JSON list of C-alpha atoms in Angstrom, two decimals:
[
{"chain": "A", "resi": 1, "resn": "MET", "atom": "CA", "xyz": [6.25, 2.18, -30.12]},
{"chain": "A", "resi": 2, "resn": "SER", "atom": "CA", "xyz": [4.47, 0.00, -27.59]},
{"chain": "A", "resi": 3, "resn": "ARG", "atom": "CA", "xyz": [3.70, 1.25, -24.12]},
{"chain": "A", "resi": 4, "resn": "ILE", "atom": "CA", "xyz": [4.86, -0.64, -21.01]},
{"chain": "A", "resi": 5, "resn": "TYR", "atom": "CA", "xyz": [2.18, -1.09, -18.36]},
{"chain": "A", "resi": 6, "resn": "HIS", "atom": "CA", "xyz": [2.93, -1.75, -14.68]},
{"chain": "A", "resi": 7, "resn": "LYS", "atom": "CA", "xyz": [0.46, -2.49, -11.88]},
{"chain": "A", "resi": 8, "resn": "LEU", "atom": "CA", "xyz": [0.69, -1.23, -8.30]},
{"chain": "A", "resi": 9, "resn": "ALA", "atom": "CA", "xyz": [-1.67, -2.82, -5.77]},
{"chain": "A", "resi": 10, "resn": "ILE", "atom": "CA", "xyz": [-2.59, -0.48, -2.92]},
{"chain": "A", "resi": 11, "resn": "VAL", "atom": "CA", "xyz": [-4.11, -2.53, -0.10]},
{"chain": "A", "resi": 12, "resn": "GLY", "atom": "CA", "xyz": [-5.17, -1.30, 3.31]},
{"chain": "A", "resi": 13, "resn": "GLU", "atom": "CA", "xyz": [-7.67, -1.24, 6.08]},
{"chain": "A", "resi": 14, "resn": "VAL", "atom": "CA", "xyz": [-10.74, 1.00, 6.22]},
{"chain": "A", "resi": 15, "resn": "GLY", "atom": "CA", "xyz": [-9.74, 4.66, 6.36]},
{"chain": "A", "resi": 16, "resn": "ALA", "atom": "CA", "xyz": [-6.05, 4.08, 5.61]},
{"chain": "A", "resi": 17, "resn": "GLY", "atom": "CA", "xyz": [-6.12, 6.37, 2.56]},
{"chain": "A", "resi": 18, "resn": "LYS", "atom": "CA", "xyz": [-6.28, 4.06, -0.48]},
{"chain": "A", "resi": 19, "resn": "THR", "atom": "CA", "xyz": [-8.93, 6.01, -2.38]},
{"chain": "A", "resi": 20, "resn": "GLN", "atom": "CA", "xyz": [-7.30, 9.32, -1.45]},
{"chain": "A", "resi": 21, "resn": "LEU", "atom": "CA", "xyz": [-3.91, 8.16, -2.70]},
{"chain": "A", "resi": 22, "resn": "VAL", "atom": "CA", "xyz": [-5.37, 7.07, -6.05]},
{"chain": "A", "resi": 23, "resn": "HIS", "atom": "CA", "xyz": [-7.14, 10.45, -6.34]},
{"chain": "A", "resi": 24, "resn": "THR", "atom": "CA", "xyz": [-3.98, 12.34, -5.44]},
{"chain": "A", "resi": 25, "resn": "ILE", "atom": "CA", "xyz": [-1.60, 10.86, -8.00]},
{"chain": "A", "resi": 26, "resn": "SER", "atom": "CA", "xyz": [-3.83, 9.63, -10.84]},
{"chain": "A", "resi": 27, "resn": "GLU", "atom": "CA", "xyz": [-3.58, 11.66, -14.04]},
{"chain": "A", "resi": 28, "resn": "ILE", "atom": "CA", "xyz": [-7.00, 10.43, -15.14]},
{"chain": "A", "resi": 29, "resn": "SER", "atom": "CA", "xyz": [-10.30, 10.75, -13.34]},
{"chain": "A", "resi": 30, "resn": "PRO", "atom": "CA", "xyz": [-10.13, 7.74, -11.04]},
{"chain": "A", "resi": 31, "resn": "PHE", "atom": "CA", "xyz": [-12.74, 5.03, -11.07]},
{"chain": "A", "resi": 32, "resn": "VAL", "atom": "CA", "xyz": [-13.78, 4.59, -7.46]},
{"chain": "A", "resi": 33, "resn": "THR", "atom": "CA", "xyz": [-16.00, 1.98, -5.85]},
{"chain": "A", "resi": 34, "resn": "GLU", "atom": "CA", "xyz": [-16.99, 3.60, -2.60]},
{"chain": "A", "resi": 35, "resn": "ALA", "atom": "CA", "xyz": [-20.36, 2.91, -1.02]},
{"chain": "A", "resi": 36, "resn": "LYS", "atom": "CA", "xyz": [-22.08, 4.37, 1.99]},
{"chain": "A", "resi": 37, "resn": "SER", "atom": "CA", "xyz": [-21.16, 2.32, 5.02]},
{"chain": "A", "resi": 38, "resn": "SER", "atom": "CA", "xyz": [-23.98, 0.59, 6.84]},
{"chain": "A", "resi": 39, "resn": "VAL", "atom": "CA", "xyz": [-21.96, 0.43, 10.09]},
{"chain": "A", "resi": 40, "resn": "ASP", "atom": "CA", "xyz": [-19.96, 3.01, 12.01]},
{"chain": "A", "resi": 41, "resn": "ILE", "atom": "CA", "xyz": [-16.40, 2.80, 10.65]},
{"chain": "A", "resi": 42, "resn": "GLY", "atom": "CA", "xyz": [-15.39, 6.36, 11.42]},
{"chain": "A", "resi": 43, "resn": "LYS", "atom": "CA", "xyz": [-16.25, 7.68, 7.96]},
{"chain": "A", "resi": 44, "resn": "GLU", "atom": "CA", "xyz": [-19.34, 7.81, 5.75]},
{"chain": "A", "resi": 45, "resn": "TYR", "atom": "CA", "xyz": [-18.03, 5.90, 2.69]},
{"chain": "A", "resi": 46, "resn": "THR", "atom": "CA", "xyz": [-15.78, 2.87, 2.23]},
{"chain": "A", "resi": 47, "resn": "THR", "atom": "CA", "xyz": [-14.17, 1.07, -0.71]},
{"chain": "A", "resi": 48, "resn": "VAL", "atom": "CA", "xyz": [-16.12, -2.04, -1.73]},
{"chain": "A", "resi": 49, "resn": "GLY", "atom": "CA", "xyz": [-14.37, -2.89, -4.98]},
{"chain": "A", "resi": 50, "resn": "ILE", "atom": "CA", "xyz": [-11.32, -1.78, -6.93]},
{"chain": "A", "resi": 51, "resn": "ASP", "atom": "CA", "xyz": [-10.43, 1.90, -7.15]},
{"chain": "A", "resi": 52, "resn": "TYR", "atom": "CA", "xyz": [-8.46, 2.53, -10.33]},
{"chain": "A", "resi": 53, "resn": "GLY", "atom": "CA", "xyz": [-6.24, 5.34, -11.53]},
{"chain": "A", "resi": 54, "resn": "ARG", "atom": "CA", "xyz": [-3.28, 5.69, -13.89]},
{"chain": "A", "resi": 55, "resn": "LEU", "atom": "CA", "xyz": [-0.05, 7.64, -13.92]},
{"chain": "A", "resi": 56, "resn": "SER", "atom": "CA", "xyz": [2.57, 8.02, -16.67]},
{"chain": "A", "resi": 57, "resn": "LEU", "atom": "CA", "xyz": [6.03, 7.26, -15.32]},
{"chain": "A", "resi": 58, "resn": "ASP", "atom": "CA", "xyz": [7.70, 8.06, -18.64]},
{"chain": "A", "resi": 59, "resn": "SER", "atom": "CA", "xyz": [6.58, 8.67, -22.22]},
{"chain": "A", "resi": 60, "resn": "ASP", "atom": "CA", "xyz": [6.28, 4.93, -22.80]},
{"chain": "A", "resi": 61, "resn": "ILE", "atom": "CA", "xyz": [5.58, 3.62, -19.25]},
{"chain": "A", "resi": 62, "resn": "ALA", "atom": "CA", "xyz": [2.21, 3.77, -17.50]},
{"chain": "A", "resi": 63, "resn": "LEU", "atom": "CA", "xyz": [1.42, 2.70, -13.94]},
{"chain": "A", "resi": 64, "resn": "GLY", "atom": "CA", "xyz": [-2.03, 1.35, -13.09]},
{"chain": "A", "resi": 65, "resn": "LEU", "atom": "CA", "xyz": [-3.06, 2.18, -9.52]},
{"chain": "A", "resi": 66, "resn": "TYR", "atom": "CA", "xyz": [-5.32, -0.49, -8.01]},
{"chain": "A", "resi": 67, "resn": "GLY", "atom": "CA", "xyz": [-6.80, 0.47, -4.64]},
{"chain": "A", "resi": 68, "resn": "LEU", "atom": "CA", "xyz": [-8.04, -2.69, -2.87]},
{"chain": "A", "resi": 69, "resn": "PRO", "atom": "CA", "xyz": [-9.90, -3.23, 0.40]},
{"chain": "A", "resi": 70, "resn": "GLY", "atom": "CA", "xyz": [-7.69, -4.83, 3.05]},
{"chain": "A", "resi": 71, "resn": "GLN", "atom": "CA", "xyz": [-10.20, -7.28, 4.53]},
{"chain": "A", "resi": 72, "resn": "LYS", "atom": "CA", "xyz": [-9.76, -10.99, 3.80]},
{"chain": "A", "resi": 73, "resn": "ARG", "atom": "CA", "xyz": [-13.31, -11.26, 2.44]},
{"chain": "A", "resi": 74, "resn": "PHE", "atom": "CA", "xyz": [-12.11, -9.26, -0.60]},
{"chain": "A", "resi": 75, "resn": "GLN", "atom": "CA", "xyz": [-9.52, -11.86, -1.66]},
{"chain": "A", "resi": 76, "resn": "LEU", "atom": "CA", "xyz": [-11.33, -12.33, -4.96]},
{"chain": "A", "resi": 77, "resn": "LEU", "atom": "CA", "xyz": [-10.45, -8.72, -5.80]},
{"chain": "A", "resi": 78, "resn": "TRP", "atom": "CA", "xyz": [-6.86, -9.31, -4.69]},
{"chain": "A", "resi": 79, "resn": "ASP", "atom": "CA", "xyz": [-6.69, -12.25, -7.09]},
{"chain": "A", "resi": 80, "resn": "MET", "atom": "CA", "xyz": [-7.93, -10.06, -9.95]},
{"chain": "A", "resi": 81, "resn": "VAL", "atom": "CA", "xyz": [-4.83, -7.83, -9.79]},
{"chain": "A", "resi": 82, "resn": "LYS", "atom": "CA", "xyz": [-2.27, -10.16, -8.18]},
{"chain": "A", "resi": 83, "resn": "GLN", "atom": "CA", "xyz": [-0.56, -11.41, -11.34]},
{"chain": "A", "resi": 84, "resn": "GLY", "atom": "CA", "xyz": [2.18, -9.28, -12.86]},
{"chain": "A", "resi": 85, "resn": "LEU", "atom": "CA", "xyz": [2.37, -6.67, -10.12]},
{"chain": "A", "resi": 86, "resn": "TRP", "atom": "CA", "xyz": [5.15, -4.08, -10.24]},
{"chain": "A", "resi": 87, "resn": "GLY", "atom": "CA", "xyz": [4.74, -3.49, -6.53]},
{"chain": "A", "resi": 88, "resn": "LEU", "atom": "CA", "xyz": [2.57, -3.92, -3.43]},
{"chain": "A", "resi": 89, "resn": "LEU", "atom": "CA", "xyz": [1.83, -0.95, -1.19]},
{"chain": "A", "resi": 90, "resn": "VAL", "atom": "CA", "xyz": [0.17, -1.81, 2.10]},
{"chain": "A", "resi": 91, "resn": "LEU", "atom": "CA", "xyz": [-1.32, 1.23, 3.81]},
{"chain": "A", "resi": 92, "resn": "VAL", "atom": "CA", "xyz": [-1.52, 0.96, 7.59]},
{"chain": "A", "resi": 93, "resn": "LYS", "atom": "CA", "xyz": [-3.45, 3.54, 9.56]},
{"chain": "A", "resi": 94, "resn": "TYR", "atom": "CA", "xyz": [-1.70, 4.73, 12.69]},
{"chain": "A", "resi": 95, "resn": "ASN", "atom": "CA", "xyz": [-3.89, 4.11, 15.73]},
{"chain": "A", "resi": 96, "resn": "ASP", "atom": "CA", "xyz": [-3.70, 2.56, 19.18]},
{"chain": "A", "resi": 97, "resn": "GLU", "atom": "CA", "xyz": [-3.59, -1.02, 17.93]},
{"chain": "A", "resi": 98, "resn": "LEU", "atom": "CA", "xyz": [-2.17, -2.59, 14.78]},
{"chain": "A", "resi": 99, "resn": "ASN", "atom": "CA", "xyz": [-4.51, -5.06, 13.07]},
{"chain": "A", "resi": 100, "resn": "VAL", "atom": "CA", "xyz": [-1.87, -7.78, 12.78]},
{"chain": "A", "resi": 101, "resn": "SER", "atom": "CA", "xyz": [-4.34, -10.37, 11.53]},
{"chain": "A", "resi": 102, "resn": "ALA", "atom": "CA", "xyz": [-5.36, -8.24, 8.52]},
{"chain": "A", "resi": 103, "resn": "LEU", "atom": "CA", "xyz": [-1.70, -7.49, 7.74]},
{"chain": "A", "resi": 104, "resn": "ASN", "atom": "CA", "xyz": [-0.87, -11.20, 7.92]},
{"chain": "A", "resi": 105, "resn": "ASP", "atom": "CA", "xyz": [-3.74, -12.01, 5.54]},
{"chain": "A", "resi": 106, "resn": "VAL", "atom": "CA", "xyz": [-2.46, -9.55, 2.93]},
{"chain": "A", "resi": 107, "resn": "LEU", "atom": "CA", "xyz": [1.16, -10.70, 3.24]},
{"chain": "A", "resi": 108, "resn": "ASN", "atom": "CA", "xyz": [0.23, -14.38, 3.07]},
{"chain": "A", "resi": 109, "resn": "HIS", "atom": "CA", "xyz": [-1.99, -13.85, 0.03]},
{"chain": "A", "resi": 110, "resn": "PHE", "atom": "CA", "xyz": [0.42, -11.73, -2.03]},
{"chain": "A", "resi": 111, "resn": "ASP", "atom": "CA", "xyz": [3.55, -13.49, -0.67]},
{"chain": "A", "resi": 112, "resn": "PRO", "atom": "CA", "xyz": [5.99, -10.76, -1.74]},
{"chain": "A", "resi": 113, "resn": "MET", "atom": "CA", "xyz": [9.14, -12.77, -0.94]},
{"chain": "A", "resi": 114, "resn": "LYS", "atom": "CA", "xyz": [8.14, -15.83, -2.98]},
{"chain": "A", "resi": 115, "resn": "ASN", "atom": "CA", "xyz": [6.84, -13.69, -5.85]},
{"chain": "A", "resi": 116, "resn": "GLN", "atom": "CA", "xyz": [9.84, -11.31, -5.76]},
{"chain": "A", "resi": 117, "resn": "LEU", "atom": "CA", "xyz": [7.41, -8.44, -5.36]},
{"chain": "A", "resi": 118, "resn": "PRO", "atom": "CA", "xyz": [8.65, -5.09, -4.07]},
{"chain": "A", "resi": 119, "resn": "LEU", "atom": "CA", "xyz": [6.74, -4.22, -0.89]},
{"chain": "A", "resi": 120, "resn": "VAL", "atom": "CA", "xyz": [6.41, -0.91, 0.92]},
{"chain": "A", "resi": 121, "resn": "ILE", "atom": "CA", "xyz": [4.38, -0.24, 4.05]},
{"chain": "A", "resi": 122, "resn": "GLY", "atom": "CA", "xyz": [2.84, 3.23, 4.05]},
{"chain": "A", "resi": 123, "resn": "LEU", "atom": "CA", "xyz": [2.01, 4.51, 7.52]},
{"chain": "A", "resi": 124, "resn": "THR", "atom": "CA", "xyz": [-0.82, 7.03, 7.32]},
{"chain": "A", "resi": 125, "resn": "HIS", "atom": "CA", "xyz": [-2.40, 9.27, 9.97]},
{"chain": "A", "resi": 126, "resn": "SER", "atom": "CA", "xyz": [0.88, 9.45, 11.88]},
{"chain": "A", "resi": 127, "resn": "ASP", "atom": "CA", "xyz": [0.05, 13.09, 12.58]},
{"chain": "A", "resi": 128, "resn": "LEU", "atom": "CA", "xyz": [-2.40, 11.74, 15.18]},
{"chain": "A", "resi": 129, "resn": "ALA", "atom": "CA", "xyz": [0.45, 10.47, 17.35]},
{"chain": "A", "resi": 130, "resn": "ALA", "atom": "CA", "xyz": [1.21, 12.50, 20.46]},
{"chain": "A", "resi": 131, "resn": "ASP", "atom": "CA", "xyz": [4.96, 12.32, 19.80]},
{"chain": "A", "resi": 132, "resn": "GLU", "atom": "CA", "xyz": [7.70, 10.56, 17.82]},
{"chain": "A", "resi": 133, "resn": "ASP", "atom": "CA", "xyz": [8.06, 7.89, 20.52]},
{"chain": "A", "resi": 134, "resn": "GLN", "atom": "CA", "xyz": [4.52, 6.65, 19.80]},
{"chain": "A", "resi": 135, "resn": "ILE", "atom": "CA", "xyz": [5.27, 6.43, 16.09]},
{"chain": "A", "resi": 136, "resn": "ASP", "atom": "CA", "xyz": [8.54, 4.62, 16.80]},
{"chain": "A", "resi": 137, "resn": "LEU", "atom": "CA", "xyz": [6.73, 2.07, 18.99]},
{"chain": "A", "resi": 138, "resn": "PHE", "atom": "CA", "xyz": [4.07, 1.52, 16.31]},
{"chain": "A", "resi": 139, "resn": "VAL", "atom": "CA", "xyz": [6.79, 1.07, 13.66]},
{"chain": "A", "resi": 140, "resn": "ASP", "atom": "CA", "xyz": [8.59, -1.44, 15.90]},
{"chain": "A", "resi": 141, "resn": "ILE", "atom": "CA", "xyz": [5.36, -3.44, 16.16]},
{"chain": "A", "resi": 142, "resn": "LEU", "atom": "CA", "xyz": [5.00, -3.28, 12.37]},
{"chain": "A", "resi": 143, "resn": "HIS", "atom": "CA", "xyz": [8.58, -4.51, 11.88]},
{"chain": "A", "resi": 144, "resn": "TYR", "atom": "CA", "xyz": [7.91, -7.38, 14.27]},
{"chain": "A", "resi": 145, "resn": "ALA", "atom": "CA", "xyz": [4.75, -8.35, 12.34]},
{"chain": "A", "resi": 146, "resn": "LEU", "atom": "CA", "xyz": [6.71, -8.26, 9.07]},
{"chain": "A", "resi": 147, "resn": "GLU", "atom": "CA", "xyz": [9.51, -10.38, 10.53]},
{"chain": "A", "resi": 148, "resn": "GLN", "atom": "CA", "xyz": [6.97, -12.96, 11.73]},
{"chain": "A", "resi": 149, "resn": "ASN", "atom": "CA", "xyz": [5.94, -13.29, 8.07]},
{"chain": "A", "resi": 150, "resn": "GLY", "atom": "CA", "xyz": [9.54, -13.54, 6.87]},
{"chain": "A", "resi": 151, "resn": "VAL", "atom": "CA", "xyz": [9.24, -10.19, 5.10]},
{"chain": "A", "resi": 152, "resn": "THR", "atom": "CA", "xyz": [11.53, -7.17, 5.06]},
{"chain": "A", "resi": 153, "resn": "ALA", "atom": "CA", "xyz": [10.11, -3.89, 3.80]},
{"chain": "A", "resi": 154, "resn": "PRO", "atom": "CA", "xyz": [10.61, -0.17, 4.27]},
{"chain": "A", "resi": 155, "resn": "ILE", "atom": "CA", "xyz": [7.99, 1.62, 6.34]},
{"chain": "A", "resi": 156, "resn": "VAL", "atom": "CA", "xyz": [7.26, 5.12, 5.12]},
{"chain": "A", "resi": 157, "resn": "CYS", "atom": "CA", "xyz": [5.17, 7.77, 6.87]},
{"chain": "A", "resi": 158, "resn": "LEU", "atom": "CA", "xyz": [3.02, 9.41, 4.24]},
{"chain": "A", "resi": 159, "resn": "ASP", "atom": "CA", "xyz": [0.09, 11.70, 3.76]},
{"chain": "A", "resi": 160, "resn": "PRO", "atom": "CA", "xyz": [-1.98, 10.37, 0.82]},
{"chain": "A", "resi": 161, "resn": "ARG", "atom": "CA", "xyz": [-3.52, 13.84, 0.39]},
{"chain": "A", "resi": 162, "resn": "GLU", "atom": "CA", "xyz": [-0.14, 15.32, -0.58]},
{"chain": "A", "resi": 163, "resn": "VAL", "atom": "CA", "xyz": [1.23, 14.80, -4.09]},
{"chain": "A", "resi": 164, "resn": "GLU", "atom": "CA", "xyz": [4.90, 15.04, -3.09]},
{"chain": "A", "resi": 165, "resn": "SER", "atom": "CA", "xyz": [4.53, 12.57, -0.22]},
{"chain": "A", "resi": 166, "resn": "SER", "atom": "CA", "xyz": [2.67, 10.12, -2.47]},
{"chain": "A", "resi": 167, "resn": "LEU", "atom": "CA", "xyz": [5.07, 10.39, -5.40]},
{"chain": "A", "resi": 168, "resn": "LEU", "atom": "CA", "xyz": [8.06, 9.69, -3.13]},
{"chain": "A", "resi": 169, "resn": "LEU", "atom": "CA", "xyz": [6.59, 6.22, -2.70]},
{"chain": "A", "resi": 170, "resn": "LEU", "atom": "CA", "xyz": [6.86, 5.59, -6.43]},
{"chain": "A", "resi": 171, "resn": "GLN", "atom": "CA", "xyz": [10.53, 6.58, -6.37]},
{"chain": "A", "resi": 172, "resn": "LEU", "atom": "CA", "xyz": [11.05, 4.13, -3.52]},
{"chain": "A", "resi": 173, "resn": "PHE", "atom": "CA", "xyz": [9.37, 1.35, -5.51]},
{"chain": "A", "resi": 174, "resn": "ASP", "atom": "CA", "xyz": [11.57, 2.16, -8.47]},
{"chain": "A", "resi": 175, "resn": "SER", "atom": "CA", "xyz": [14.70, 1.80, -6.33]},
{"chain": "A", "resi": 176, "resn": "LEU", "atom": "CA", "xyz": [13.37, -1.47, -4.86]},
{"chain": "A", "resi": 177, "resn": "GLN", "atom": "CA", "xyz": [13.05, -3.03, -8.31]},
{"chain": "A", "resi": 178, "resn": "ASP", "atom": "CA", "xyz": [16.80, -3.76, -8.24]},
{"chain": "A", "resi": 179, "resn": "THR", "atom": "CA", "xyz": [16.87, -5.08, -4.66]},
{"chain": "A", "resi": 180, "resn": "VAL", "atom": "CA", "xyz": [13.85, -7.37, -4.98]},
{"chain": "A", "resi": 181, "resn": "HIS", "atom": "CA", "xyz": [16.12, -10.10, -6.28]},
{"chain": "A", "resi": 182, "resn": "ASP", "atom": "CA", "xyz": [18.22, -9.74, -3.10]},
{"chain": "A", "resi": 183, "resn": "PRO", "atom": "CA", "xyz": [15.67, -9.15, -0.31]},
{"chain": "A", "resi": 184, "resn": "MET", "atom": "CA", "xyz": [18.40, -8.59, 2.26]},
{"chain": "A", "resi": 185, "resn": "GLU", "atom": "CA", "xyz": [19.19, -5.32, 0.48]},
{"chain": "A", "resi": 186, "resn": "ALA", "atom": "CA", "xyz": [15.71, -3.91, 1.20]},
{"chain": "A", "resi": 187, "resn": "HIS", "atom": "CA", "xyz": [15.64, -0.99, 3.61]},
{"chain": "A", "resi": 188, "resn": "ARG", "atom": "CA", "xyz": [14.32, -1.23, 7.16]},
{"chain": "A", "resi": 189, "resn": "ASP", "atom": "CA", "xyz": [14.16, 2.49, 7.79]},
{"chain": "A", "resi": 190, "resn": "VAL", "atom": "CA", "xyz": [11.28, 4.82, 8.34]},
{"chain": "A", "resi": 191, "resn": "ILE", "atom": "CA", "xyz": [11.44, 7.64, 5.81]}
]
């Protein structure tokens, strides 16, 4: 029996939780490409290549987890995993200001609508918000940025350190596989 292999690209800005998510749900020891940062980015290490992990979805289905830096200068890495993706997860770190330019770069490069690629936006660090109103405002800004790119996608608050929170994303991707052919069916809710 042959094994089916899917690829999930996990793209996001510095500190959004890409490496942590791969560590949390990978069933193998992940291959990580973190290096000590030479500038102050709010943490000591940052991803400079492709973090890789794997998870069995079923006895004959494996999911490759490809953690990718979110900066445009890493487009070569994006190209390495772009073909044949099962899904695109964009991690966005909650903070005072959304990096719309970086989000636009990722969406333009992967072009989920044209490529019929299921897309989910994972909002991390939402626990740093003072209240739900701040999160709602940030999510509204995210929705606006998605709409400006002609993209509809669910936005999910998640903690990449928690297995249950991270695995719920995979269930969402699985349900989106059917709606990707009719993008108007995609959800616009925050879970």
